[in-house]
mmCIF file of C-alpha atoms and ligand atoms in Angstrom:
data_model
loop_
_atom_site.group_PDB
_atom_site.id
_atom_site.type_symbol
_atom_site.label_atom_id
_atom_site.label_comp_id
_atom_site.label_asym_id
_atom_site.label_seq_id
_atom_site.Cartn_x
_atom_site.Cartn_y
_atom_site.Cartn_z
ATOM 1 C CA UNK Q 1 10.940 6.434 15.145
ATOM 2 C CA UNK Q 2 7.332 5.758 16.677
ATOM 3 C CA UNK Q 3 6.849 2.531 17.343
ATOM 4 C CA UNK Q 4 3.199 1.076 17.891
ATOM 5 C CA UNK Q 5 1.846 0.534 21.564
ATOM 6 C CA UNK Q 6 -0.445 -2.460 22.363
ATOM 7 C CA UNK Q 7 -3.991 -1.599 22.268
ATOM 8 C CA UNK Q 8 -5.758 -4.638 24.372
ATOM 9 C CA UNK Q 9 -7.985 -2.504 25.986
ATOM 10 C CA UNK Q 10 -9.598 -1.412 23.024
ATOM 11 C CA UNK Q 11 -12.562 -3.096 22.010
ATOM 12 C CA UNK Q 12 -12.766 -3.761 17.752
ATOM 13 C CA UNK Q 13 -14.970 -1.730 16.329
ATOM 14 C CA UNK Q 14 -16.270 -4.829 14.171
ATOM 15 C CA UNK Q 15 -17.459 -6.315 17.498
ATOM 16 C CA UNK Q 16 -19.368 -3.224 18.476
ATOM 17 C CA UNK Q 17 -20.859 -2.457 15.080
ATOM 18 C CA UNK Q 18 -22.501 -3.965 11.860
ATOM 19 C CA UNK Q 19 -19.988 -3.276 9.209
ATOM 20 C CA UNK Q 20 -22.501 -1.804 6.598
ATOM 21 C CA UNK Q 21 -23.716 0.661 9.252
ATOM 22 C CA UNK Q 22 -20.312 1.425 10.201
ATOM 23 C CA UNK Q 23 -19.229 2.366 6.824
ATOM 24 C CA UNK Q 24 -22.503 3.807 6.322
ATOM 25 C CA UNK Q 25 -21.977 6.426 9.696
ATOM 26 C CA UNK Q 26 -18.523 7.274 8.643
ATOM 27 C CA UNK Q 27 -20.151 8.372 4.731
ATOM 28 C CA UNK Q 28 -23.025 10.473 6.712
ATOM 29 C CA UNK Q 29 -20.240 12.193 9.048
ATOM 30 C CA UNK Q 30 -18.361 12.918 5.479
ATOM 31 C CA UNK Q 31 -21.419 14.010 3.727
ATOM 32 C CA UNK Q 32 -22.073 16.677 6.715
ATOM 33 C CA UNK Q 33 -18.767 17.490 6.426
ATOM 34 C CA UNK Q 34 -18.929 18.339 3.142
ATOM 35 C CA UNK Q 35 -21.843 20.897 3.951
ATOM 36 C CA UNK Q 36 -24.449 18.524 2.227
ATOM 37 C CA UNK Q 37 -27.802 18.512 3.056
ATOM 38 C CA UNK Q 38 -29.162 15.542 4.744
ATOM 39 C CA UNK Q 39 -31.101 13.522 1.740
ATOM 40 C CA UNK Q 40 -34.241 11.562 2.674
ATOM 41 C CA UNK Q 41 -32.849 8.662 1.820
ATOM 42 C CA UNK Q 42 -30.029 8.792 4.146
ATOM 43 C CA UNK Q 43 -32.960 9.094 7.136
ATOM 44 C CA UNK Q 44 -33.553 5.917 8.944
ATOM 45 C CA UNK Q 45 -30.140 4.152 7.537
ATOM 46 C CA UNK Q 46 -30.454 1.248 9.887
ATOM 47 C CA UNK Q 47 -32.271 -1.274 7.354
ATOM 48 C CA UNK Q 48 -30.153 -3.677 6.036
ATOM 49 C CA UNK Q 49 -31.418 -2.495 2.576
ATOM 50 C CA UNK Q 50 -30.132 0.763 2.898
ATOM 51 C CA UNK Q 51 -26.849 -0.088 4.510
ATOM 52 C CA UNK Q 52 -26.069 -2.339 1.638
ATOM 53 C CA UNK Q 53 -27.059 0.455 -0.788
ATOM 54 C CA UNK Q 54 -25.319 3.345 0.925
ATOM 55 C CA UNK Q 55 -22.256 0.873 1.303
ATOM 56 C CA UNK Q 56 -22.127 0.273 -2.590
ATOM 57 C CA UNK Q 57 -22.753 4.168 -3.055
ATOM 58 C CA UNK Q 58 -19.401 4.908 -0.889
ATOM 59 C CA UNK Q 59 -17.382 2.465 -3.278
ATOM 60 C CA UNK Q 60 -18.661 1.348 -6.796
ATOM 61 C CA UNK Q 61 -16.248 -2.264 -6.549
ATOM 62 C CA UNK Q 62 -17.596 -2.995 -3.295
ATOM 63 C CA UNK Q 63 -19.310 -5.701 -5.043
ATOM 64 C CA UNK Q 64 -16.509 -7.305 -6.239
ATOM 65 C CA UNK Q 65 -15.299 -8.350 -2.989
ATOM 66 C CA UNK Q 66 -14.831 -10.541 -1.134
ATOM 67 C CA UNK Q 67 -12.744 -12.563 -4.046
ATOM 68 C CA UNK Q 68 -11.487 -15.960 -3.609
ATOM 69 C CA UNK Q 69 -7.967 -16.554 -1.541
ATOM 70 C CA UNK Q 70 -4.717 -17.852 -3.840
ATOM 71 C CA UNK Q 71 -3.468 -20.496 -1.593
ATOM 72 C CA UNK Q 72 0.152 -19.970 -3.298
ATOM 73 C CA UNK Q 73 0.809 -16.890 -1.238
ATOM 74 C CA UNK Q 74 -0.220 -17.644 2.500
ATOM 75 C CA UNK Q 75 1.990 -16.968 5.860
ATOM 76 C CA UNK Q 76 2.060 -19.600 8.705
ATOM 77 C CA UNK Q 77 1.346 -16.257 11.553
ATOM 78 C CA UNK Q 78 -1.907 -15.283 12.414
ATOM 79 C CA UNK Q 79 -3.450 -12.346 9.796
ATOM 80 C CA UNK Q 80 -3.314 -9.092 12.021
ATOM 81 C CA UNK Q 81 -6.272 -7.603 13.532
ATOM 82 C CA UNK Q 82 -8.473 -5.415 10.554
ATOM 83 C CA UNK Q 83 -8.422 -2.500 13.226
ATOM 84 C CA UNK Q 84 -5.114 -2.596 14.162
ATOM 85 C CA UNK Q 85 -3.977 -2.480 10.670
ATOM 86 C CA UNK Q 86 -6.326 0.385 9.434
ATOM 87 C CA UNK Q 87 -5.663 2.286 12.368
ATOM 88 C CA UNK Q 88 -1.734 1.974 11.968
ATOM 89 C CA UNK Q 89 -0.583 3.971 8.732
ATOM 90 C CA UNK Q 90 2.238 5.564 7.177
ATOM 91 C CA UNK Q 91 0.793 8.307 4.738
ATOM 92 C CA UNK Q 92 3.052 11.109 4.571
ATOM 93 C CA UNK Q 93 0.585 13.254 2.668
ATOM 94 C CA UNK Q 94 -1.780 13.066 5.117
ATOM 95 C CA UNK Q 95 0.859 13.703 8.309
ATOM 96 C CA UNK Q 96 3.777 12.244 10.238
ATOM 97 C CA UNK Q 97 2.210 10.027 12.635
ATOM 98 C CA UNK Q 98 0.419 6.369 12.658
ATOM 99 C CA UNK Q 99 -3.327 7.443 13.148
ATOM 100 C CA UNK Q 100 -3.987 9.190 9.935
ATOM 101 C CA UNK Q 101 -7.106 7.133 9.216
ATOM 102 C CA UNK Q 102 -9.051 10.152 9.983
ATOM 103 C CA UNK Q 103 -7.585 12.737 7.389
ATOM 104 C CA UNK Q 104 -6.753 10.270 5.117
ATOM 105 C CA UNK Q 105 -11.219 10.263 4.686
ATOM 106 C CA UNK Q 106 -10.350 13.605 2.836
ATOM 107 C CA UNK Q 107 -9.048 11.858 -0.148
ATOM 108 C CA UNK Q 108 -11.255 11.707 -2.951
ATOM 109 C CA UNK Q 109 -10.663 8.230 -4.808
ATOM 110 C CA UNK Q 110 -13.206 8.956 -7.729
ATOM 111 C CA UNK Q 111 -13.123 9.947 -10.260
ATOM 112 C CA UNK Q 112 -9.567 8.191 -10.163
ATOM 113 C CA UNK Q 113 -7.369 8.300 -13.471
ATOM 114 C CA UNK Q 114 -4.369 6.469 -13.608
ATOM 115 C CA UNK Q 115 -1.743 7.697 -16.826
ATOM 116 C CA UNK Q 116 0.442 4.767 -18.209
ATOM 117 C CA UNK Q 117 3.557 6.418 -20.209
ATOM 118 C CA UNK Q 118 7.058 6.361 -20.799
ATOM 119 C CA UNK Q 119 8.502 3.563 -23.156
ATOM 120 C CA UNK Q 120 5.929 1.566 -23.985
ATOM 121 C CA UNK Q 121 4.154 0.987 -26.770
ATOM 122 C CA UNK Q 122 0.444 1.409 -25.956
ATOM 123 C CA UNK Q 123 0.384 4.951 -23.734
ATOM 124 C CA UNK Q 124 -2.616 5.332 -21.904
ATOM 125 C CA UNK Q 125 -5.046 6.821 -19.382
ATOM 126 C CA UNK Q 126 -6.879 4.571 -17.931
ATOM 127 C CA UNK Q 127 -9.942 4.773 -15.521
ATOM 128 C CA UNK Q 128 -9.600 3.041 -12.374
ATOM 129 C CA UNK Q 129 -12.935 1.311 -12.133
ATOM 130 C CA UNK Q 130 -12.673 0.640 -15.718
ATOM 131 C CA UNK Q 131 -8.803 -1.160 -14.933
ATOM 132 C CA UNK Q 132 -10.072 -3.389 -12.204
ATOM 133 C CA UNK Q 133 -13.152 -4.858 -13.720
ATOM 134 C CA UNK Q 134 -10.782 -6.108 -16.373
ATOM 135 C CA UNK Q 135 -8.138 -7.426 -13.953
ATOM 136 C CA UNK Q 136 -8.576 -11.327 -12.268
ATOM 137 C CA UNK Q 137 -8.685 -10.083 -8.531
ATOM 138 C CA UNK Q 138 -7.839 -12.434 -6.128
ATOM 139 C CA UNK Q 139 -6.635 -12.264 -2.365
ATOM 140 C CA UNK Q 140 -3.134 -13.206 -1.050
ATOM 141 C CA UNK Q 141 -2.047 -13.134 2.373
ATOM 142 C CA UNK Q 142 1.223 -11.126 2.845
ATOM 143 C CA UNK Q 143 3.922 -10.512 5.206
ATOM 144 C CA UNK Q 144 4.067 -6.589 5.542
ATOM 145 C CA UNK Q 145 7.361 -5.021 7.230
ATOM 146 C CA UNK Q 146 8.123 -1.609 7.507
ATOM 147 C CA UNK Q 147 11.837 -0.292 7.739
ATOM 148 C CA UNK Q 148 11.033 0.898 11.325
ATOM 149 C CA UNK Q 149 10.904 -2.725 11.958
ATOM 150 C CA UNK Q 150 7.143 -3.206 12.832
ATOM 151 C CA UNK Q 151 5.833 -5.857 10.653
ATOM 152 C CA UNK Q 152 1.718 -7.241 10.168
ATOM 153 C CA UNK Q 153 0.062 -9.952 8.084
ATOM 154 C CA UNK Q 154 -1.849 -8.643 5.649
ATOM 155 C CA UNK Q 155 -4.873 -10.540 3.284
ATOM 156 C CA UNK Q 156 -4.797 -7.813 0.111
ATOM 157 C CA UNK Q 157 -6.602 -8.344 -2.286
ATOM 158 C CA UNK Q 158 -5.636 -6.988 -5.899
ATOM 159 C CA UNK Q 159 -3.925 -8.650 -9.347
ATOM 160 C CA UNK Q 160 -0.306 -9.063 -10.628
ATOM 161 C CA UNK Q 161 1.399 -5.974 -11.808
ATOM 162 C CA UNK Q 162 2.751 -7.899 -14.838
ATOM 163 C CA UNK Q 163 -0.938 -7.769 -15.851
ATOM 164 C CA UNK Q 164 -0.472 -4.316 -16.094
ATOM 165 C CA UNK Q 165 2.519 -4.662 -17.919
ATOM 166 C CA UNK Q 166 0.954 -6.203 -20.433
ATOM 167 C CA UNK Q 167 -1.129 -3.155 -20.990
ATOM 168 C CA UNK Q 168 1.034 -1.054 -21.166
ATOM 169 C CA UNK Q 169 3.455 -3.055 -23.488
ATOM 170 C CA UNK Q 170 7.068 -2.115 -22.404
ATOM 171 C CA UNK Q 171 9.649 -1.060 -25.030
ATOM 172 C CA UNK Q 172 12.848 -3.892 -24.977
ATOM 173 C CA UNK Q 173 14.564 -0.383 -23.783
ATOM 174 C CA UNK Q 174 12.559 0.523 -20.687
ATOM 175 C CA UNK Q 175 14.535 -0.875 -17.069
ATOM 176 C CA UNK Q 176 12.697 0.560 -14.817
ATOM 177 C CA UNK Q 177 8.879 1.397 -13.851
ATOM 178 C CA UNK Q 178 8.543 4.448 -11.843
ATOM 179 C CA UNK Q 179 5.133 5.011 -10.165
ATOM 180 C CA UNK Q 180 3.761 7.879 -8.540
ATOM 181 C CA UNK Q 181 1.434 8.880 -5.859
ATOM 182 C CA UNK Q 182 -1.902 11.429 -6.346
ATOM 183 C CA UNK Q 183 -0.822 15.331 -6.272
ATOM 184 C CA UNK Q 184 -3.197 17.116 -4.558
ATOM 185 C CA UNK Q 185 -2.017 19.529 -1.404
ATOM 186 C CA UNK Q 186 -5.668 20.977 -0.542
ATOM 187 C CA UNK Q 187 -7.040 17.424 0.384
ATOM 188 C CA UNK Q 188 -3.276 16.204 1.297
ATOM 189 C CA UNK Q 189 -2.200 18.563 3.608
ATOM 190 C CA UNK Q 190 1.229 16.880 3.991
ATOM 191 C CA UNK Q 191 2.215 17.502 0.191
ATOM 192 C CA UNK Q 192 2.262 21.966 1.681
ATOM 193 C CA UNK Q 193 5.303 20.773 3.284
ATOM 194 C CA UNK Q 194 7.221 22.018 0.469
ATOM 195 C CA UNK Q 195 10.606 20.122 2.279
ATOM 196 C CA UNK Q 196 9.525 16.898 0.731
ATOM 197 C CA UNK Q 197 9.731 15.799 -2.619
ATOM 198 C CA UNK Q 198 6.367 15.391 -3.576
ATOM 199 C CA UNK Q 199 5.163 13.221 -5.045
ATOM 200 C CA UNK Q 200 6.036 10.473 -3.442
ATOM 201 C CA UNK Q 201 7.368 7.878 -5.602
ATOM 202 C CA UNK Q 202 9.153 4.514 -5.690
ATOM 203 C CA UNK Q 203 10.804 2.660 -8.525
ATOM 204 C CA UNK Q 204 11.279 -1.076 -9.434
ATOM 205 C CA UNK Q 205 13.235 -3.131 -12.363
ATOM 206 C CA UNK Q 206 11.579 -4.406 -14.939
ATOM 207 C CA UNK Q 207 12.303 -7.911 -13.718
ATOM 208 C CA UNK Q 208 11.118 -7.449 -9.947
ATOM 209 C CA UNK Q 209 8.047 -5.719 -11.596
ATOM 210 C CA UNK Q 210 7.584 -8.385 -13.395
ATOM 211 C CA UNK Q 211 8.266 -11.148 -10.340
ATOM 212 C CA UNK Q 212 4.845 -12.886 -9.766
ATOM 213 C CA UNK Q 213 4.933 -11.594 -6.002
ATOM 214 C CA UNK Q 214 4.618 -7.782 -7.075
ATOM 215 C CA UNK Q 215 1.129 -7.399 -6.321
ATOM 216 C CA UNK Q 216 -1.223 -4.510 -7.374
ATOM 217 C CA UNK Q 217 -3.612 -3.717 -4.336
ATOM 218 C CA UNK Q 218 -7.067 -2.694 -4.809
ATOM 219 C CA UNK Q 219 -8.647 -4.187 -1.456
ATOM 220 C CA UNK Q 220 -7.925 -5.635 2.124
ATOM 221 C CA UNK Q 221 -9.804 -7.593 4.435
ATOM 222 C CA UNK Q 222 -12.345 -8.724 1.939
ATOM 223 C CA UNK Q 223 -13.079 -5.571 0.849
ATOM 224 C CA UNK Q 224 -12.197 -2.093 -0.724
ATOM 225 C CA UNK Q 225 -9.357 -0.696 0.500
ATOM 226 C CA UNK Q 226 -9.768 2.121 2.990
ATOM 227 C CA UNK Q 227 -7.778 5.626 1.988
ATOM 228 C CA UNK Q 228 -5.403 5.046 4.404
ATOM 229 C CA UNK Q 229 -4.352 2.063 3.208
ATOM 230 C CA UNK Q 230 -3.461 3.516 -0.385
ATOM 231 C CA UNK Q 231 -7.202 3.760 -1.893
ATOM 232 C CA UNK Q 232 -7.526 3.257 -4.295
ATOM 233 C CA UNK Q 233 -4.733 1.433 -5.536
ATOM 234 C CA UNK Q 234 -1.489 0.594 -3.992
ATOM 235 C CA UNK Q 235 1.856 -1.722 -4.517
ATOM 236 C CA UNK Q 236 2.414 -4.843 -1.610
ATOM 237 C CA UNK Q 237 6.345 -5.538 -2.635
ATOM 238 C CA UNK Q 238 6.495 -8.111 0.282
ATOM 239 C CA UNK Q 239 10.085 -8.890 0.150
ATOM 240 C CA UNK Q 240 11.287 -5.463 0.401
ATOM 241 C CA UNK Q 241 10.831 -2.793 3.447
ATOM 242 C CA UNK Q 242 7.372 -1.180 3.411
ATOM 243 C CA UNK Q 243 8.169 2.412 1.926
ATOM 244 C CA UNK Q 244 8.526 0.649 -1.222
ATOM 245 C CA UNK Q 245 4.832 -0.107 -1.424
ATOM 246 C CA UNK Q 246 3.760 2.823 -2.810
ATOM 247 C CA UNK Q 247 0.049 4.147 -2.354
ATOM 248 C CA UNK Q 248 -2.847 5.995 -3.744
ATOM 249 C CA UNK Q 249 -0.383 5.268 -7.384
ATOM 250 C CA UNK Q 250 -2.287 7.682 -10.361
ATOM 251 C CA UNK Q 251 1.052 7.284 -12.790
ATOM 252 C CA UNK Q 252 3.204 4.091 -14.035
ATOM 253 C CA UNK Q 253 6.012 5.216 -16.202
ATOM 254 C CA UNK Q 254 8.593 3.454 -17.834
ATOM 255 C CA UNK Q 255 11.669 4.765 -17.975
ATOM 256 C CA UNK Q 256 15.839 3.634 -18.783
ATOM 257 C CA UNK Q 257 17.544 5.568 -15.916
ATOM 258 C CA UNK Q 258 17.318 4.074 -12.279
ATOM 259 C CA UNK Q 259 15.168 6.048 -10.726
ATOM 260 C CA UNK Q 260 15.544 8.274 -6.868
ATOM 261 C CA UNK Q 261 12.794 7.529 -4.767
ATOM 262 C CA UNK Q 262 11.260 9.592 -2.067
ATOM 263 C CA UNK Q 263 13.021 8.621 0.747
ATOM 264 C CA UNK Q 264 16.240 8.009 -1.047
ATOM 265 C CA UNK Q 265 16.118 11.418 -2.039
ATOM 266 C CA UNK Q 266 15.313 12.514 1.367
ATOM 267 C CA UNK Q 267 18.230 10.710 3.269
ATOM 268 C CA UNK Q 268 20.240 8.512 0.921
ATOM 269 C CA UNK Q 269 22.441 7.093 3.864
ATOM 270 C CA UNK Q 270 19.238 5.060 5.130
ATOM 271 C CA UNK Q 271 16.900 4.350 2.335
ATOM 272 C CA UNK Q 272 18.155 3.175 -0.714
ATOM 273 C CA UNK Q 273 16.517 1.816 -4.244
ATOM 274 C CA UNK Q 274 16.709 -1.624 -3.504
ATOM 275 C CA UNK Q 275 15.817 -1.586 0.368
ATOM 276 C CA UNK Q 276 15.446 -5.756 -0.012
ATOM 277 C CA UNK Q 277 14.698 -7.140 3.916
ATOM 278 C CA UNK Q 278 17.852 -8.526 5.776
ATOM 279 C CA UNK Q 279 17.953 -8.969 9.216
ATOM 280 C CA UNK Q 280 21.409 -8.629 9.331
ATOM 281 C CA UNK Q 281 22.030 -5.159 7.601
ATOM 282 C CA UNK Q 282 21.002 -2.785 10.117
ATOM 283 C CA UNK Q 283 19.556 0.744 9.426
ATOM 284 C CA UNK Q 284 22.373 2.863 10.687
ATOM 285 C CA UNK Q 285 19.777 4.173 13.675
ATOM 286 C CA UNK Q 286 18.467 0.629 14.658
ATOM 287 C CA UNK Q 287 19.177 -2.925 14.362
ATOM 288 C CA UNK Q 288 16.895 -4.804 11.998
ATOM 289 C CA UNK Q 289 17.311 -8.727 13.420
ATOM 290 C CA UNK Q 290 13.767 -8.695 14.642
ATOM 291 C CA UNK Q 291 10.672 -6.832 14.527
ATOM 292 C CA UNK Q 292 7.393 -6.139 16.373
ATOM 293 C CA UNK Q 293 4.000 -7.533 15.197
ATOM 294 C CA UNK Q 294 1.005 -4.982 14.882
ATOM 295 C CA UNK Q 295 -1.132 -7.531 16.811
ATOM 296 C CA UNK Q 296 1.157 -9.957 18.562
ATOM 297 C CA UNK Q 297 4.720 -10.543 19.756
ATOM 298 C CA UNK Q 298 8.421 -9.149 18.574
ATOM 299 C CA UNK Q 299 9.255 -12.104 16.039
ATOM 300 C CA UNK Q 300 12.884 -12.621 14.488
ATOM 301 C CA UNK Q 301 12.685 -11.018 10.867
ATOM 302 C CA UNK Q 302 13.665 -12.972 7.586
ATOM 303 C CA UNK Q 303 15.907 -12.861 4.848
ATOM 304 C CA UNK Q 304 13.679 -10.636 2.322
ATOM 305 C CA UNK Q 305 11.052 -10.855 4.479
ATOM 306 C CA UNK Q 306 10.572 -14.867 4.304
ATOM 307 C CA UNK Q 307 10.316 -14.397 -0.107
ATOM 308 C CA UNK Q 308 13.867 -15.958 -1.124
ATOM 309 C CA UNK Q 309 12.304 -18.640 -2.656
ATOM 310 C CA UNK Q 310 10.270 -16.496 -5.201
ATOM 311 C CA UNK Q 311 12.991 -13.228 -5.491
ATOM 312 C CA UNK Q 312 16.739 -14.283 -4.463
ATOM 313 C CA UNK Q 313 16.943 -15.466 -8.523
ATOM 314 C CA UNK Q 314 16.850 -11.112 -8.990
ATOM 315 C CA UNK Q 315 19.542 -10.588 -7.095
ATOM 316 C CA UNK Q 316 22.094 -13.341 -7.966
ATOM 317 C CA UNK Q 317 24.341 -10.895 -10.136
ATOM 318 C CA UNK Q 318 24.059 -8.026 -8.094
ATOM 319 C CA UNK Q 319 26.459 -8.106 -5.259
ATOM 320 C CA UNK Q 320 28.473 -5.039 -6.063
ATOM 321 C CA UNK Q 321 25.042 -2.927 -5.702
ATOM 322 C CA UNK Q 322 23.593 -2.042 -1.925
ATOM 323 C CA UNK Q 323 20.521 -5.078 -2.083
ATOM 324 C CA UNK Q 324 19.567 -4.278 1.628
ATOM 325 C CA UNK Q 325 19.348 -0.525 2.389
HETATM 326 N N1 MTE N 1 2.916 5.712 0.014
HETATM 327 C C1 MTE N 1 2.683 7.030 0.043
HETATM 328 N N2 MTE N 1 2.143 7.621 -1.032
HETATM 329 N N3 MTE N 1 2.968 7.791 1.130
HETATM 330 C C2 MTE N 1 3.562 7.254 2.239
HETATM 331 O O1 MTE N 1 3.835 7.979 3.206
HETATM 332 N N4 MTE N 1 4.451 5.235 3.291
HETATM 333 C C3 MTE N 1 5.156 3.986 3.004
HETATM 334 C C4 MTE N 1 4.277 3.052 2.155
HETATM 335 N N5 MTE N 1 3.674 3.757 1.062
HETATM 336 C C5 MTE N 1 3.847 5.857 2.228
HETATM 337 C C6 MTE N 1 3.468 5.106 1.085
HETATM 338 C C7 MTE N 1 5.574 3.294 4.206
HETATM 339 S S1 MTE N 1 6.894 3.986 5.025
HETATM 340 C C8 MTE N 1 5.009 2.148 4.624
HETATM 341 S S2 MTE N 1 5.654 1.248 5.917
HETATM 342 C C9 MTE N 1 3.770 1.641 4.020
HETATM 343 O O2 MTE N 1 3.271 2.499 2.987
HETATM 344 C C10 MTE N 1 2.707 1.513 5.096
HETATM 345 O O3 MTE N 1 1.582 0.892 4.580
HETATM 346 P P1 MTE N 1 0.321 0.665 5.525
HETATM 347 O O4 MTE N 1 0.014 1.973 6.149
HETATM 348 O O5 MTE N 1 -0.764 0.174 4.641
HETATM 349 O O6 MTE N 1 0.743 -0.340 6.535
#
């Protein structure tokens, strides 16, 4: 497993650059990359005017953000560094290593239809831009640990997936929601390697679905989130190991058999369905008893993740089933 290497000697890009103009330079590299031709209006982007405009162009909810923090849901650590945590993926469709920022530009988040289906009672497709202007957004700062025990602090911002829920309407039968990531091998090169089971997918009960800390994510930092972050919208499950917290989700379906995730259908000896945090249950390769912050030091790691409070209720008649792998 990789595991991240300081980066002090690099300087932030937000120090170097006006944000708008930033975005706005990475849309004009993708435009040319896309063969277009260079539109007038794109000429002489450096007026605050046109950044804004080009900005809102690149993402049609950028003006939704930033939305106002939910005090409930805060972390006593520092919030990692923006770059460091856009700049440190997992995003096996777009390759095996951390810096996939880069391809992950490839995705195309619009149009962006999400299909709600299974056993509920109101079956739909739904249009992304269409699901979040209806949703109450609001930021919560989240501890973020990933099974290869790095961890960050992250300020998404998104709503609660039981709002979704109550969309969708679940039938008294349906146990489990099942969501699944985009299909699209030409702009995810990663989903040609036909030795994964694509898509990827993860799984959740219908009561930690419904737990007020499963969080749908539709921005980070105070802002839209970038494709390698799971554009454009992703699960934060903070009390379980990061795979869980599936990205780029286009399908929520509700089903009555437990389902097998991606990596549990991979290699079932080290992931499992419930893969809760526990810094006592190793993963058989490595010990799990602490883990190494994205922007500061190796910090002891907590029983599911720091969450017992809000979750350990889930668990209390499950001891026969494997909670921490
Ligand atoms: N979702 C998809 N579709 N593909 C992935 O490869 N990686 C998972 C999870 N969600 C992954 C995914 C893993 S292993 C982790 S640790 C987190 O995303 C990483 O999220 P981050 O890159 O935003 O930190």
């Amino acid at each position: 497993m990789l595991i991240k290497r300081g980066r002090d000697w690099e300087i932030n890009q937000r120090e170097v650059t006006d944000e708008a103009l930033f975005l706005n330079r990475r849309s004009f590299i993708k435009s040319i990359t896309a063969g277009a031709i260079l539109a007038p209006s794109m000429v002489g982007f450096g007026s605050s005017a046109n950044a804004k405009k080009k900005k809102m162009e690149i993402d049609p909810t950028a003006s939704l953000y930033p939305v106002r923090r939910n005090d409930r849901y805060t972390v006593k650590r520092a919030i990692s560094d923006e770059y460091d945590a856009t700049t440190y993926n997992n995003f096996y469709e777009f390759g095996s290593h951390k810096s996939i920022y880069r391809a992950a530009e490839a995705l195309k988040t619009r149009p962006w239809t999400i299909s709600i289906d299974g056993l509920v009672e109101k079956k739909q497709l739904i249009d992304f831009d269409k699901l979040i202007n209806s949703m109450p957004l609001e930021e919560r700062v989240y501890r973020h640990r990933c099974v290869e025990a790095w961890s960050m602090i992250v300020p998404w911002t998104g709503f609660p997936l039981a709002r979704l829920m109550e969309l969708a309407k679940p039938l008294s039968s349906a146990k489990f929601l099942v969501m699944e990531t985009m299909m699209d091998p030409e702009t995810m090169p990663g989903q040609k390697q036909h030795w994964y089971p694509w898509p990827y997918s993860e799984g959740l009960t219908i009561e930690e679905a419904k737990n007020e800390l499963s969080f749908l994510v539709t921005g980070v930092y105070g802002k839209p989130l970038p494709n390698q972050m799971g554009a454009p919208l992703r699960l934060a499950v903070p009390w379980k190991y990061g795979f869980k917290s599936i990205k780029s989700i286009t399908r929520f379906s509700f089903t009555n058999k437990r389902p097998v995730s991606f990596w549990e259908r991979i290699q079932p000896k080290e992931y499992g369905f419930w893969a809760n945090v526990n810094p006592e249950v190793r993963h058989p390769r490595w010990s799990q008893a602490t883990e190494r912050t994205l922007s500061g030091p190796r910090v002891p790691t907590q029983l599911y993740n720091g969450y017992t409070e809000f979750v350990a209720d889930i668990y209390k008649n499950l001891s026969s089933e494997k909670l921490f792998m």
